[in-house]
């Protein structure tokens, strides 16, 4: 008990309080921090790059949480029909979720390589710069992230689907409703709380994306894939502006807190009990 | 879905000429293992692997013991402010780790822990998730067992290790697999607190290896590294698939 609480205090609570204080200081990580009031926040909010980074983060998270729910939903509905080998499917789809991001990044970089990558060689037969073009890079990252998340989200949605009583399906069948009608009239409304929940947790984790960006695009080209956590890292450990980095971290914290709060409120309302 | 994995394995056995040829072919021809030999002899891949294994194993073991003790206390003992303390620990799950990274880095440098195992392991030992998960489990366990142990003269410590922990195996395994995979995969923290090649974990080591290619990226060698670092994850996953998926679901449902 005592070790857990002390550890949480020293390594989680204390740092987050320090981070808050640091966000009001100028600090290069070496000399002592100097108080500067709200200057960091003002300089961030007046920096056009901040809005670009914020937009990128929101765009990235929103795309993943929308498509990262629609695709797994369709797959979950198919798997739920108890087709043969559903378990093998589940394992296969879950694999990307537990694979280290470094591996995902280098394998996809190889697949999307402009000259030698299999996507360009086999399908497009031209040298498309999937990752080195500021119009495309973000979409490529979103694609990779959706691929990574499909399995996990699908399993969450499956637990939601399995909670729907089969008598409802039977009744709808008796009434002569087709598969598509049943999906929209019964499955979708009943599973929608779970879908919304999955969307929220996907969004919360996407707001914290760092490794994929660091490894695949380094925030580029021209900051087109720069996101909040990557920017925090750059400010703190490359530009040595730890005060400003802490301020950005707190802006991120605020966003996550709001999302977590929504998730928590909604969970009480409708998420299943084991 | 699995094509990227398949392509990773196939490429790792390909010759550089085949990888860079204009004609694409899926099957390695000739089938070579030079890429594997190269990454084991030319870069300290074995060292990275051992570091990752050491850090992940110790973090997992530590997490389990620390979380289990706390969870046991929270579910069985009565003391002032118990519920508020538990709430505080739970609430820390909402703090994104990135918020803490700068003060933690500073703490590590003040302790002279930068580039040591302590920095890689100790901050990872604590977290609300483990306490939360195990407390739920302990609460569902009947009191009678402990009472009879107490009558037989067992103290709290002995009851905990001989009765409670073995009975909580499913929850412990769930937490263990979850922690192992998360630590094995973690990237940002090891990137920040390691500076020498000798301390790098597998993900950071591979990222550094990739960063060293100036002209032509040796995809075959990179894919060999990738295969090697995926194997333990797949092994743990297959061994504990049931527990893992469950833990991931609970992780999503937490807060």
Short mmCIF file of C-alpha atoms in Angstrom, two decimals:
data_model
loop_
_atom_site.label_atom_id
_atom_site.label_comp_id
_atom_site.label_asym_id
_atom_site.label_seq_id
_atom_site.Cartn_x
_atom_site.Cartn_y
_atom_site.Cartn_z
CA UNK A 1 0.00 0.00 0.00
CA UNK A 2 2.57 2.50 1.11
CA UNK A 3 4.96 1.80 -1.79
CA UNK A 4 2.19 2.11 -4.36
CA UNK A 5 0.97 5.37 -2.94
CA UNK A 6 4.44 6.84 -2.47
CA UNK A 7 5.43 5.78 -5.98
CA UNK A 8 2.30 7.28 -7.48
CA UNK A 9 2.97 10.44 -5.52
CA UNK A 10 6.62 10.75 -6.57
CA UNK A 11 6.45 9.55 -10.15
CA UNK A 12 2.99 10.66 -11.26
CA UNK A 13 1.36 13.29 -9.05
CA UNK A 14 4.45 15.33 -8.20
CA UNK A 15 5.67 15.54 -11.83
CA UNK A 16 2.29 16.67 -13.05
CA UNK A 17 2.19 19.44 -10.45
CA UNK A 18 5.78 20.43 -11.33
CA UNK A 19 4.81 20.46 -14.97
CA UNK A 20 2.02 22.88 -14.16
CA UNK A 21 4.38 25.22 -12.29
CA UNK A 22 6.99 24.93 -15.03
CA UNK A 23 4.46 26.08 -17.59
CA UNK A 24 4.75 29.53 -15.99
CA UNK A 25 8.54 29.64 -16.22
CA UNK A 26 11.33 30.02 -18.73
CA UNK A 27 13.58 27.01 -18.40
CA UNK A 28 16.28 25.47 -20.61
CA UNK A 29 16.61 22.30 -18.48
CA UNK A 30 20.06 23.43 -17.25
CA UNK A 31 19.96 26.76 -15.42
CA UNK A 32 17.21 27.23 -12.78
CA UNK A 33 13.73 28.03 -14.11
CA UNK A 34 12.70 31.72 -14.07
CA UNK A 35 9.09 32.73 -13.47
CA UNK A 36 7.54 34.47 -16.43
CA UNK A 37 3.81 34.46 -15.69
CA UNK A 38 1.54 33.68 -18.60
CA UNK A 39 4.19 34.45 -21.23
CA UNK A 40 4.47 30.83 -22.41
CA UNK A 41 0.74 30.53 -22.94
CA UNK A 42 0.60 33.87 -24.71
CA UNK A 43 3.48 33.00 -26.98
CA UNK A 44 1.94 29.62 -27.82
CA UNK A 45 -1.50 31.06 -28.50
CA UNK A 46 -0.02 33.73 -30.75
CA UNK A 47 2.11 31.24 -32.68
CA UNK A 48 0.45 30.23 -35.96
CA UNK A 49 2.27 26.89 -35.74
CA UNK A 50 0.25 26.06 -32.62
CA UNK A 51 -2.98 26.22 -34.57
CA UNK A 52 -1.51 24.08 -37.31
CA UNK A 53 -0.32 21.50 -34.79
CA UNK A 54 -3.65 21.55 -32.97
CA UNK A 55 -5.53 21.19 -36.24
CA UNK A 56 -3.30 18.28 -37.28
CA UNK A 57 -3.86 16.54 -33.95
CA UNK A 58 -7.62 16.97 -34.11
CA UNK A 59 -7.80 15.96 -37.76
CA UNK A 60 -5.70 12.87 -37.08
CA UNK A 61 -7.65 11.83 -33.98
CA UNK A 62 -11.05 12.51 -35.46
CA UNK A 63 -10.32 10.57 -38.67
CA UNK A 64 -9.06 7.60 -36.71
CA UNK A 65 -11.90 7.58 -34.27
CA UNK A 66 -14.48 7.74 -37.05
CA UNK A 67 -13.02 5.25 -39.54
CA UNK A 68 -11.48 3.24 -36.73
CA UNK A 69 -15.02 2.54 -35.57
CA UNK A 70 -16.89 2.11 -38.85
CA UNK A 71 -14.50 -0.51 -40.28
CA UNK A 72 -14.29 -2.60 -37.07
CA UNK A 73 -18.07 -2.39 -36.73
CA UNK A 74 -18.59 -3.94 -40.16
CA UNK A 75 -16.00 -6.62 -39.42
CA UNK A 76 -17.51 -7.31 -36.00
CA UNK A 77 -20.97 -7.76 -37.50
CA UNK A 78 -19.56 -10.27 -39.98
CA UNK A 79 -17.58 -12.17 -37.33
CA UNK A 80 -20.53 -12.17 -34.95
CA UNK A 81 -22.43 -14.28 -37.46
CA UNK A 82 -20.26 -17.15 -36.21
CA UNK A 83 -18.46 -17.84 -39.42
CA UNK A 84 -15.83 -20.56 -39.41
CA UNK A 85 -12.42 -19.55 -38.08
CA UNK A 86 -13.64 -16.41 -36.33
CA UNK A 87 -11.04 -16.89 -33.61
CA UNK A 88 -8.21 -17.01 -36.11
CA UNK A 89 -9.55 -13.79 -37.59
CA UNK A 90 -9.65 -12.16 -34.19
CA UNK A 91 -6.04 -13.07 -33.49
CA UNK A 92 -4.89 -11.85 -36.89
CA UNK A 93 -6.64 -8.55 -36.52
CA UNK A 94 -5.35 -8.09 -33.00
CA UNK A 95 -1.72 -8.57 -33.96
CA UNK A 96 -1.04 -5.01 -35.19
CA UNK A 97 -2.42 -3.59 -31.97
CA UNK A 98 0.20 -5.29 -29.81
CA UNK A 99 3.12 -4.91 -32.22
CA UNK A 100 5.71 -2.28 -31.24
CA UNK A 101 5.12 0.99 -33.10
CA UNK A 102 8.74 0.98 -34.31
CA UNK A 103 8.10 -2.20 -36.23
CA UNK A 104 4.86 -0.89 -37.66
CA UNK A 105 6.61 2.29 -38.71
CA UNK A 106 9.51 0.64 -40.51
CA UNK A 107 7.42 -2.04 -42.17
CA UNK A 108 4.96 0.54 -43.52
CA UNK A 109 7.77 2.84 -44.55
CA UNK A 110 9.13 -0.04 -46.59
CA UNK A 111 5.71 -0.84 -48.05
CA UNK A 112 5.15 2.83 -48.94
CA UNK A 113 8.70 3.53 -50.15
CA UNK A 114 8.41 5.75 -53.24
CA UNK A 115 10.85 3.83 -55.46
CA UNK A 116 10.95 0.28 -54.15
CA UNK A 117 7.82 0.02 -52.06
CA UNK A 118 5.41 -2.71 -53.01
CA UNK A 119 2.39 -0.38 -53.07
CA UNK A 120 3.88 1.85 -55.73
CA UNK A 121 5.51 -0.99 -57.69
CA UNK A 122 2.52 -3.27 -57.72
CA UNK A 123 -0.53 -1.04 -57.67
CA UNK A 124 0.22 2.51 -58.73
CA UNK A 125 3.21 1.94 -60.98
CA UNK A 126 4.45 5.46 -60.30
CA UNK A 127 6.54 7.07 -57.60
CA UNK A 128 3.98 8.44 -55.19
CA UNK A 129 5.55 10.14 -52.18
CA UNK A 130 3.25 8.73 -49.55
CA UNK A 131 5.25 10.08 -46.64
CA UNK A 132 7.34 12.88 -48.11
CA UNK A 133 4.56 14.95 -49.61
CA UNK A 134 2.88 17.45 -47.33
CA UNK A 135 -0.54 16.77 -48.86
CA UNK A 136 -0.35 13.02 -48.46
CA UNK A 137 1.73 12.28 -45.37
CA UNK A 138 -1.04 12.82 -42.85
CA UNK A 139 -3.41 10.52 -44.75
CA UNK A 140 -0.77 7.80 -44.87
CA UNK A 141 -0.27 8.03 -41.12
CA UNK A 142 -4.02 7.88 -40.54
CA UNK A 143 -4.23 4.78 -42.72
CA UNK A 144 -1.49 3.04 -40.74
CA UNK A 145 -3.09 3.99 -37.41
CA UNK A 146 -6.51 2.73 -38.44
CA UNK A 147 -4.90 -0.54 -39.51
CA UNK A 148 -3.20 -0.78 -36.10
CA UNK A 149 -6.42 -0.13 -34.17
CA UNK A 150 -8.91 -2.26 -36.11
CA UNK A 151 -8.43 -5.44 -34.07
CA UNK A 152 -8.75 -3.86 -30.67
CA UNK A 153 -11.79 -1.79 -31.53
CA UNK A 154 -13.39 -4.76 -33.23
CA UNK A 155 -13.10 -6.85 -30.07
CA UNK A 156 -14.64 -4.10 -27.96
CA UNK A 157 -17.51 -3.77 -30.43
CA UNK A 158 -17.94 -7.55 -30.48
CA UNK A 159 -18.52 -7.55 -26.72
CA UNK A 160 -21.18 -4.93 -27.37
CA UNK A 161 -22.80 -7.01 -30.10
CA UNK A 162 -22.84 -10.10 -27.93
CA UNK A 163 -24.86 -8.19 -25.36
CA UNK A 164 -27.78 -7.85 -27.76
CA UNK A 165 -30.40 -10.50 -26.91
CA UNK A 166 -30.88 -12.95 -29.77
CA UNK A 167 -34.65 -12.83 -29.25
CA UNK A 168 -34.60 -9.38 -30.84
CA UNK A 169 -32.98 -10.74 -33.98
CA UNK A 170 -35.47 -13.58 -34.11
CA UNK A 171 -38.39 -11.21 -33.73
CA UNK A 172 -37.07 -9.03 -36.51
CA UNK A 173 -36.64 -12.09 -38.72
CA UNK A 174 -40.23 -13.13 -38.03
CA UNK A 175 -41.38 -9.67 -39.03
CA UNK A 176 -39.67 -10.28 -42.35
CA UNK A 177 -36.91 -7.70 -41.98
CA UNK A 178 -33.87 -8.25 -44.21
CA UNK A 179 -30.29 -8.27 -42.96
CA UNK A 180 -29.68 -4.63 -43.83
CA UNK A 181 -32.88 -3.46 -42.22
CA UNK A 182 -32.11 -5.50 -39.09
CA UNK A 183 -28.66 -3.92 -38.97
CA UNK A 184 -30.00 -0.36 -39.07
CA UNK A 185 -33.08 -0.91 -36.93
CA UNK A 186 -31.73 -3.26 -34.26
CA UNK A 187 -27.96 -3.74 -34.25
CA UNK A 188 -26.92 -0.14 -34.76
CA UNK A 189 -29.16 1.51 -32.15
CA UNK A 190 -28.34 -1.13 -29.54
CA UNK A 191 -24.62 -1.09 -30.12
CA UNK A 192 -24.32 2.66 -30.52
CA UNK A 193 -23.43 3.40 -26.88
CA UNK A 194 -20.49 1.03 -27.26
CA UNK A 195 -19.54 2.64 -30.57
CA UNK A 196 -19.49 6.05 -29.01
CA UNK A 197 -17.42 4.72 -26.16
CA UNK A 198 -14.89 3.13 -28.53
CA UNK A 199 -14.73 6.39 -30.45
CA UNK A 200 -13.88 8.29 -27.30
CA UNK A 201 -11.12 5.99 -26.10
CA UNK A 202 -9.63 5.89 -29.60
CA UNK A 203 -9.68 9.67 -29.63
CA UNK A 204 -8.02 9.92 -26.23
CA UNK A 205 -5.20 7.63 -27.28
CA UNK A 206 -4.81 9.33 -30.67
CA UNK A 207 -4.35 12.71 -29.05
CA UNK A 208 -1.27 11.25 -27.39
CA UNK A 209 0.37 9.91 -30.56
CA UNK A 210 4.13 10.38 -30.66
CA UNK A 211 6.17 7.35 -31.78
CA UNK A 212 4.49 6.90 -35.15
CA UNK A 213 5.10 10.55 -36.03
CA UNK A 214 8.66 10.57 -34.72
CA UNK A 215 9.54 7.43 -36.64
CA UNK A 216 7.72 7.86 -39.94
CA UNK A 217 7.66 11.55 -40.78
CA UNK A 218 9.44 13.44 -38.00
CA UNK A 219 6.58 15.91 -38.05
CA UNK A 220 7.25 16.83 -41.65
CA UNK A 221 7.12 17.64 -44.43
CA UNK A 222 6.62 21.30 -43.51
CA UNK A 223 4.98 20.44 -40.19
CA UNK A 224 2.12 18.76 -42.04
CA UNK A 225 2.23 15.87 -39.56
CA UNK A 226 3.40 17.76 -36.49
CA UNK A 227 1.12 16.94 -33.54
CA UNK A 228 0.90 18.12 -29.93
CA UNK A 229 3.06 15.49 -28.23
CA UNK A 230 5.67 15.64 -30.97
CA UNK A 231 5.79 19.40 -30.56
CA UNK A 232 6.19 19.02 -26.78
CA UNK A 233 9.13 16.69 -27.40
CA UNK A 234 10.73 19.08 -29.89
CA UNK A 235 10.34 22.08 -27.62
CA UNK A 236 11.67 20.32 -24.54
CA UNK A 237 14.45 18.13 -25.84
CA UNK A 238 15.56 19.79 -29.06
CA UNK A 239 14.90 23.52 -28.58
CA UNK A 240 15.37 23.32 -24.77
CA UNK A 241 12.24 25.38 -24.10
CA UNK A 242 10.94 23.24 -21.26
CA UNK A 243 8.62 25.96 -19.95
CA UNK A 244 6.83 26.31 -23.24
CA UNK A 245 6.75 22.54 -23.67
CA UNK A 246 5.06 22.23 -20.27
CA UNK A 247 2.48 24.79 -21.26
CA UNK A 248 1.66 22.80 -24.41
CA UNK A 249 1.52 19.66 -22.28
CA UNK A 250 -1.06 21.31 -20.06
CA UNK A 251 -3.16 22.36 -23.02
CA UNK A 252 -3.08 18.70 -24.10
CA UNK A 253 -3.91 17.62 -20.55
CA UNK A 254 -6.95 19.87 -20.53
CA UNK A 255 -8.23 18.34 -23.78
CA UNK A 256 -7.67 14.79 -22.51
CA UNK A 257 -9.32 15.65 -19.23
CA UNK A 258 -12.45 16.88 -20.97
CA UNK A 259 -12.58 13.75 -23.13
CA UNK A 260 -11.96 11.48 -20.12
CA UNK A 261 -14.66 13.26 -18.21
CA UNK A 262 -17.17 12.73 -21.00
CA UNK A 263 -16.13 9.07 -21.19
CA UNK A 264 -16.49 8.63 -17.44
CA UNK A 265 -19.92 10.24 -17.33
CA UNK A 266 -21.16 8.16 -20.21
CA UNK A 267 -19.68 4.95 -18.86
CA UNK A 268 -21.81 5.25 -15.79
CA UNK A 269 -24.83 5.56 -17.99
CA UNK A 270 -24.52 2.64 -20.31
CA UNK A 271 -21.44 0.58 -20.44
CA UNK A 272 -21.97 -3.08 -19.74
CA UNK A 273 -21.22 -4.67 -16.40
CA UNK A 274 -19.26 -7.88 -16.38
CA UNK B 1 -4.57 -7.32 -42.54
CA UNK B 2 -1.58 -9.61 -42.13
CA UNK B 3 0.09 -8.70 -45.39
CA UNK B 4 2.51 -6.22 -43.76
CA UNK B 5 3.71 -8.99 -41.42
CA UNK B 6 4.06 -11.43 -44.27
CA UNK B 7 5.97 -8.92 -46.34
CA UNK B 8 8.22 -8.15 -43.37
CA UNK B 9 9.16 -11.83 -43.00
CA UNK B 10 9.65 -12.34 -46.75
CA UNK B 11 11.81 -9.23 -47.14
CA UNK B 12 13.99 -10.26 -44.22
CA UNK B 13 15.14 -13.30 -46.22
CA UNK B 14 15.78 -11.41 -49.46
CA UNK B 15 19.03 -10.43 -51.05
CA UNK B 16 19.71 -6.73 -51.53
CA UNK B 17 19.69 -7.20 -55.34
CA UNK B 18 16.20 -8.58 -55.23
CA UNK B 19 14.97 -5.82 -52.91
CA UNK B 20 16.36 -3.14 -55.19
CA UNK B 21 15.48 -4.76 -58.51
CA UNK B 22 12.91 -3.11 -60.73
CA UNK B 23 10.94 -6.28 -61.12
CA UNK B 24 8.96 -7.03 -58.04
CA UNK B 25 8.84 -10.61 -56.80
CA UNK B 26 7.27 -11.77 -53.58
CA UNK B 27 9.26 -14.90 -52.86
CA UNK B 28 12.86 -14.52 -51.65
CA UNK B 29 15.16 -15.87 -54.33
CA UNK B 30 17.71 -16.93 -53.30
CA UNK B 31 16.53 -17.49 -49.77
CA UNK B 32 19.26 -16.08 -47.50
CA UNK B 33 19.76 -15.53 -43.77
CA UNK B 34 22.58 -13.00 -44.18
CA UNK B 35 20.34 -10.16 -42.98
CA UNK B 36 19.91 -11.89 -39.64
CA UNK B 37 23.62 -12.68 -39.35
CA UNK B 38 24.39 -9.06 -40.16
CA UNK B 39 22.10 -7.52 -37.54
CA UNK B 40 23.39 -9.84 -34.85
CA UNK B 41 27.06 -9.27 -35.63
CA UNK B 42 27.24 -5.67 -36.87
CA UNK B 43 24.86 -3.93 -34.45
CA UNK B 44 24.37 -4.71 -30.74
CA UNK B 45 20.95 -6.24 -31.37
CA UNK B 46 21.53 -8.92 -28.75
CA UNK B 47 22.26 -6.18 -26.22
CA UNK B 48 19.08 -4.27 -27.13
CA UNK B 49 17.12 -7.49 -26.86
CA UNK B 50 18.52 -8.32 -23.42
CA UNK B 51 17.86 -4.76 -22.21
CA UNK B 52 14.26 -4.91 -23.39
CA UNK B 53 13.73 -8.32 -21.84
CA UNK B 54 15.31 -7.27 -18.54
CA UNK B 55 13.38 -4.01 -18.30
CA UNK B 56 10.06 -5.55 -19.31
CA UNK B 57 10.41 -8.52 -16.95
CA UNK B 58 11.43 -6.46 -13.94
CA UNK B 59 8.78 -3.82 -14.57
CA UNK B 60 6.14 -6.52 -14.85
CA UNK B 61 7.22 -8.30 -11.67
CA UNK B 62 7.45 -5.02 -9.74
CA UNK B 63 4.10 -3.76 -11.00
CA UNK B 64 2.42 -6.98 -9.92
CA UNK B 65 3.85 -6.99 -6.39
CA UNK B 66 3.30 -3.27 -5.77
CA UNK B 67 -0.19 -3.17 -7.25
CA UNK B 68 -1.26 -6.37 -5.52
CA UNK B 69 -0.16 -5.16 -2.10
CA UNK B 70 -1.94 -1.87 -2.57
CA UNK B 71 -5.05 -3.52 -3.99
CA UNK B 72 -5.14 -5.92 -1.07
CA UNK B 73 -4.93 -3.07 1.40
CA UNK B 74 -7.63 -1.11 -0.36
CA UNK B 75 -9.98 -4.07 -0.48
CA UNK B 76 -9.42 -5.54 3.00
CA UNK B 77 -8.00 -3.10 5.51
CA UNK B 78 -9.75 -0.21 7.17
CA UNK B 79 -7.84 3.01 7.67
CA UNK B 80 -8.56 6.72 7.54
CA UNK B 81 -8.91 8.34 4.11
CA UNK B 82 -8.85 4.93 2.44
CA UNK B 83 -11.43 5.77 -0.18
CA UNK B 84 -9.97 9.18 -0.95
CA UNK B 85 -6.51 7.65 -1.40
CA UNK B 86 -7.95 5.05 -3.75
CA UNK B 87 -9.74 7.74 -5.70
CA UNK B 88 -6.51 9.70 -6.07
CA UNK B 89 -4.68 6.66 -7.41
CA UNK B 90 -7.52 6.01 -9.85
CA UNK B 91 -7.59 9.62 -10.95
CA UNK B 92 -3.91 9.46 -11.97
CA UNK B 93 -4.96 7.20 -14.83
CA UNK B 94 -6.36 10.27 -16.56
CA UNK B 95 -3.00 12.06 -16.59
CA UNK B 96 -1.36 11.61 -19.98
CA UNK B 97 2.21 10.37 -19.38
CA UNK B 98 3.55 13.05 -21.72
CA UNK B 99 2.57 15.71 -19.19
CA UNK B 100 4.99 14.23 -16.68
CA UNK B 101 7.87 13.56 -18.96
CA UNK B 102 9.82 16.80 -18.51
CA UNK B 103 9.82 16.85 -14.67
CA UNK B 104 10.50 13.11 -14.65
CA UNK B 105 13.45 13.57 -16.98
CA UNK B 106 14.77 16.30 -14.69
CA UNK B 107 14.29 14.06 -11.66
CA UNK B 108 16.23 11.28 -13.37
CA UNK B 109 19.10 13.60 -14.21
CA UNK B 110 19.23 14.94 -10.62
CA UNK B 111 19.39 11.35 -9.35
CA UNK B 112 22.11 10.62 -11.95
CA UNK B 113 19.86 7.93 -13.33
CA UNK B 114 20.01 8.99 -16.97
CA UNK B 115 21.17 6.06 -19.06
CA UNK B 116 20.64 3.49 -16.30
CA UNK B 117 18.24 0.63 -15.76
CA UNK B 118 16.73 2.49 -12.79
CA UNK B 119 15.40 5.20 -15.11
CA UNK B 120 14.01 2.62 -17.51
CA UNK B 121 12.32 0.57 -14.82
CA UNK B 122 11.38 2.50 -11.68
CA UNK B 123 8.98 5.16 -13.05
CA UNK B 124 7.16 2.37 -14.90
CA UNK B 125 6.34 0.45 -11.72
CA UNK B 126 3.44 2.62 -10.64
CA UNK B 127 0.06 3.23 -12.12
CA UNK B 128 -3.59 3.21 -11.26
CA UNK B 129 -4.54 0.46 -13.68
CA UNK B 130 -2.93 -2.43 -11.78
CA UNK B 131 -4.36 -1.34 -8.43
CA UNK B 132 -7.78 -0.88 -9.96
CA UNK B 133 -7.80 -4.24 -11.75
CA UNK B 134 -6.60 -6.28 -8.76
CA UNK B 135 -8.82 -4.51 -6.26
CA UNK B 136 -11.88 -5.46 -8.31
CA UNK B 137 -10.72 -9.07 -8.21
CA UNK B 138 -9.91 -9.12 -4.48
CA UNK B 139 -13.25 -7.60 -3.64
CA UNK B 140 -15.01 -10.48 -5.35
CA UNK B 141 -13.10 -13.06 -3.29
CA UNK B 142 -14.84 -14.49 -0.19
CA UNK B 143 -13.63 -13.37 3.23
CA UNK B 144 -13.99 -16.85 4.74
CA UNK B 145 -10.70 -18.07 3.33
CA UNK B 146 -8.77 -15.31 5.04
CA UNK B 147 -10.69 -15.71 8.24
CA UNK B 148 -9.81 -19.39 8.48
CA UNK B 149 -6.20 -18.50 7.70
CA UNK B 150 -6.28 -15.95 10.49
CA UNK B 151 -7.67 -18.49 12.92
CA UNK B 152 -4.82 -20.78 11.94
CA UNK B 153 -2.46 -18.00 12.96
CA UNK B 154 -1.53 -16.57 9.56
CA UNK B 155 -0.52 -12.89 9.60
CA UNK B 156 -1.47 -10.43 6.88
CA UNK B 157 1.76 -10.96 4.97
CA UNK B 158 1.56 -14.72 4.91
CA UNK B 159 -2.14 -14.74 4.09
CA UNK B 160 -1.40 -12.40 1.22
CA UNK B 161 1.37 -14.45 -0.36
CA UNK B 162 0.00 -17.93 0.34
CA UNK B 163 -3.72 -17.49 -0.09
CA UNK B 164 -4.70 -14.29 -1.83
CA UNK B 165 -2.08 -14.05 -4.56
CA UNK B 166 -2.40 -17.66 -5.81
CA UNK B 167 -6.18 -17.28 -5.96
CA UNK B 168 -5.88 -14.08 -7.91
CA UNK B 169 -3.79 -15.70 -10.65
CA UNK B 170 -6.11 -14.85 -13.56
CA UNK B 171 -6.11 -11.17 -12.68
CA UNK B 172 -2.37 -11.21 -11.99
CA UNK B 173 -1.69 -12.87 -15.34
CA UNK B 174 -3.86 -10.29 -17.05
CA UNK B 175 -1.96 -7.42 -15.47
CA UNK B 176 1.37 -9.14 -16.15
CA UNK B 177 0.83 -9.65 -19.86
CA UNK B 178 -0.54 -6.16 -20.26
CA UNK B 179 2.42 -4.58 -18.47
CA UNK B 180 4.97 -6.73 -20.29
CA UNK B 181 3.71 -5.84 -23.74
CA UNK B 182 3.34 -2.15 -22.92
CA UNK B 183 6.86 -1.96 -21.51
CA UNK B 184 8.34 -3.97 -24.36
CA UNK B 185 6.72 -1.59 -26.86
CA UNK B 186 7.36 1.68 -25.06
CA UNK B 187 9.33 4.17 -27.04
CA UNK B 188 9.21 7.78 -25.88
CA UNK B 189 10.54 7.27 -22.35
CA UNK B 190 13.48 4.98 -23.30
CA UNK B 191 14.29 7.40 -26.13
CA UNK B 192 14.57 10.29 -23.69
CA UNK B 193 16.44 8.60 -20.83
CA UNK B 194 18.95 6.51 -22.74
CA UNK B 195 21.99 8.01 -24.42
CA UNK B 196 24.45 5.17 -24.93
CA UNK B 197 24.11 2.19 -27.21
CA UNK B 198 24.63 -0.13 -24.24
CA UNK B 199 21.41 1.00 -22.52
CA UNK B 200 19.09 1.17 -25.51
CA UNK B 201 16.03 -1.01 -25.62
CA UNK B 202 14.98 -2.78 -28.79
CA UNK B 203 12.61 -0.11 -30.18
CA UNK B 204 15.05 2.75 -29.55
CA UNK B 205 17.99 0.69 -30.83
CA UNK B 206 16.19 -0.19 -34.06
CA UNK B 207 15.14 3.43 -34.57
CA UNK B 208 18.79 4.48 -34.15
CA UNK B 209 19.93 1.74 -36.54
CA UNK B 210 17.47 2.98 -39.14
CA UNK B 211 18.55 6.58 -38.62
CA UNK B 212 22.12 5.61 -39.51
CA UNK B 213 21.39 4.79 -43.13
CA UNK B 214 22.47 7.77 -45.16
CA UNK B 215 22.10 6.72 -48.77
CA UNK B 216 20.30 3.46 -49.18
CA UNK B 217 18.16 1.97 -46.47
CA UNK B 218 18.96 -1.72 -45.95
CA UNK B 219 15.37 -2.90 -45.83
CA UNK B 220 16.34 -6.56 -45.54
CA UNK B 221 18.32 -5.93 -42.36
CA UNK B 222 15.62 -3.69 -40.89
CA UNK B 223 13.00 -6.34 -41.54
CA UNK B 224 15.21 -8.92 -39.82
CA UNK B 225 15.31 -6.64 -36.74
CA UNK B 226 11.56 -6.27 -36.98
CA UNK B 227 10.94 -10.02 -37.08
CA UNK B 228 13.17 -10.50 -34.03
CA UNK B 229 11.36 -7.88 -31.98
CA UNK B 230 7.91 -9.10 -32.92
CA UNK B 231 8.56 -12.72 -31.93
CA UNK B 232 8.40 -12.21 -28.13
CA UNK B 233 5.23 -10.15 -28.44
CA UNK B 234 3.56 -12.84 -30.51
CA UNK B 235 4.76 -15.53 -28.09
CA UNK B 236 3.37 -13.71 -25.05
CA UNK B 237 0.21 -12.94 -26.97
CA UNK B 238 -0.45 -16.52 -28.02
CA UNK B 239 0.37 -17.85 -24.57
CA UNK B 240 -1.96 -15.47 -22.81
CA UNK B 241 -4.38 -14.40 -25.50
CA UNK B 242 -7.40 -14.92 -23.30
CA UNK B 243 -6.00 -12.78 -20.49
CA UNK B 244 -4.55 -10.17 -22.77
CA UNK B 245 -7.68 -9.35 -24.71
CA UNK B 246 -9.54 -9.15 -21.43
CA UNK B 247 -7.01 -6.78 -19.90
CA UNK B 248 -7.10 -4.56 -22.96
CA UNK B 249 -10.87 -4.40 -22.73
CA UNK B 250 -10.72 -3.50 -19.05
CA UNK B 251 -8.06 -0.89 -19.80
CA UNK B 252 -10.46 0.70 -22.22
CA UNK B 253 -13.29 0.59 -19.73
CA UNK B 254 -11.32 2.01 -16.81
CA UNK B 255 -11.72 5.44 -15.17
#
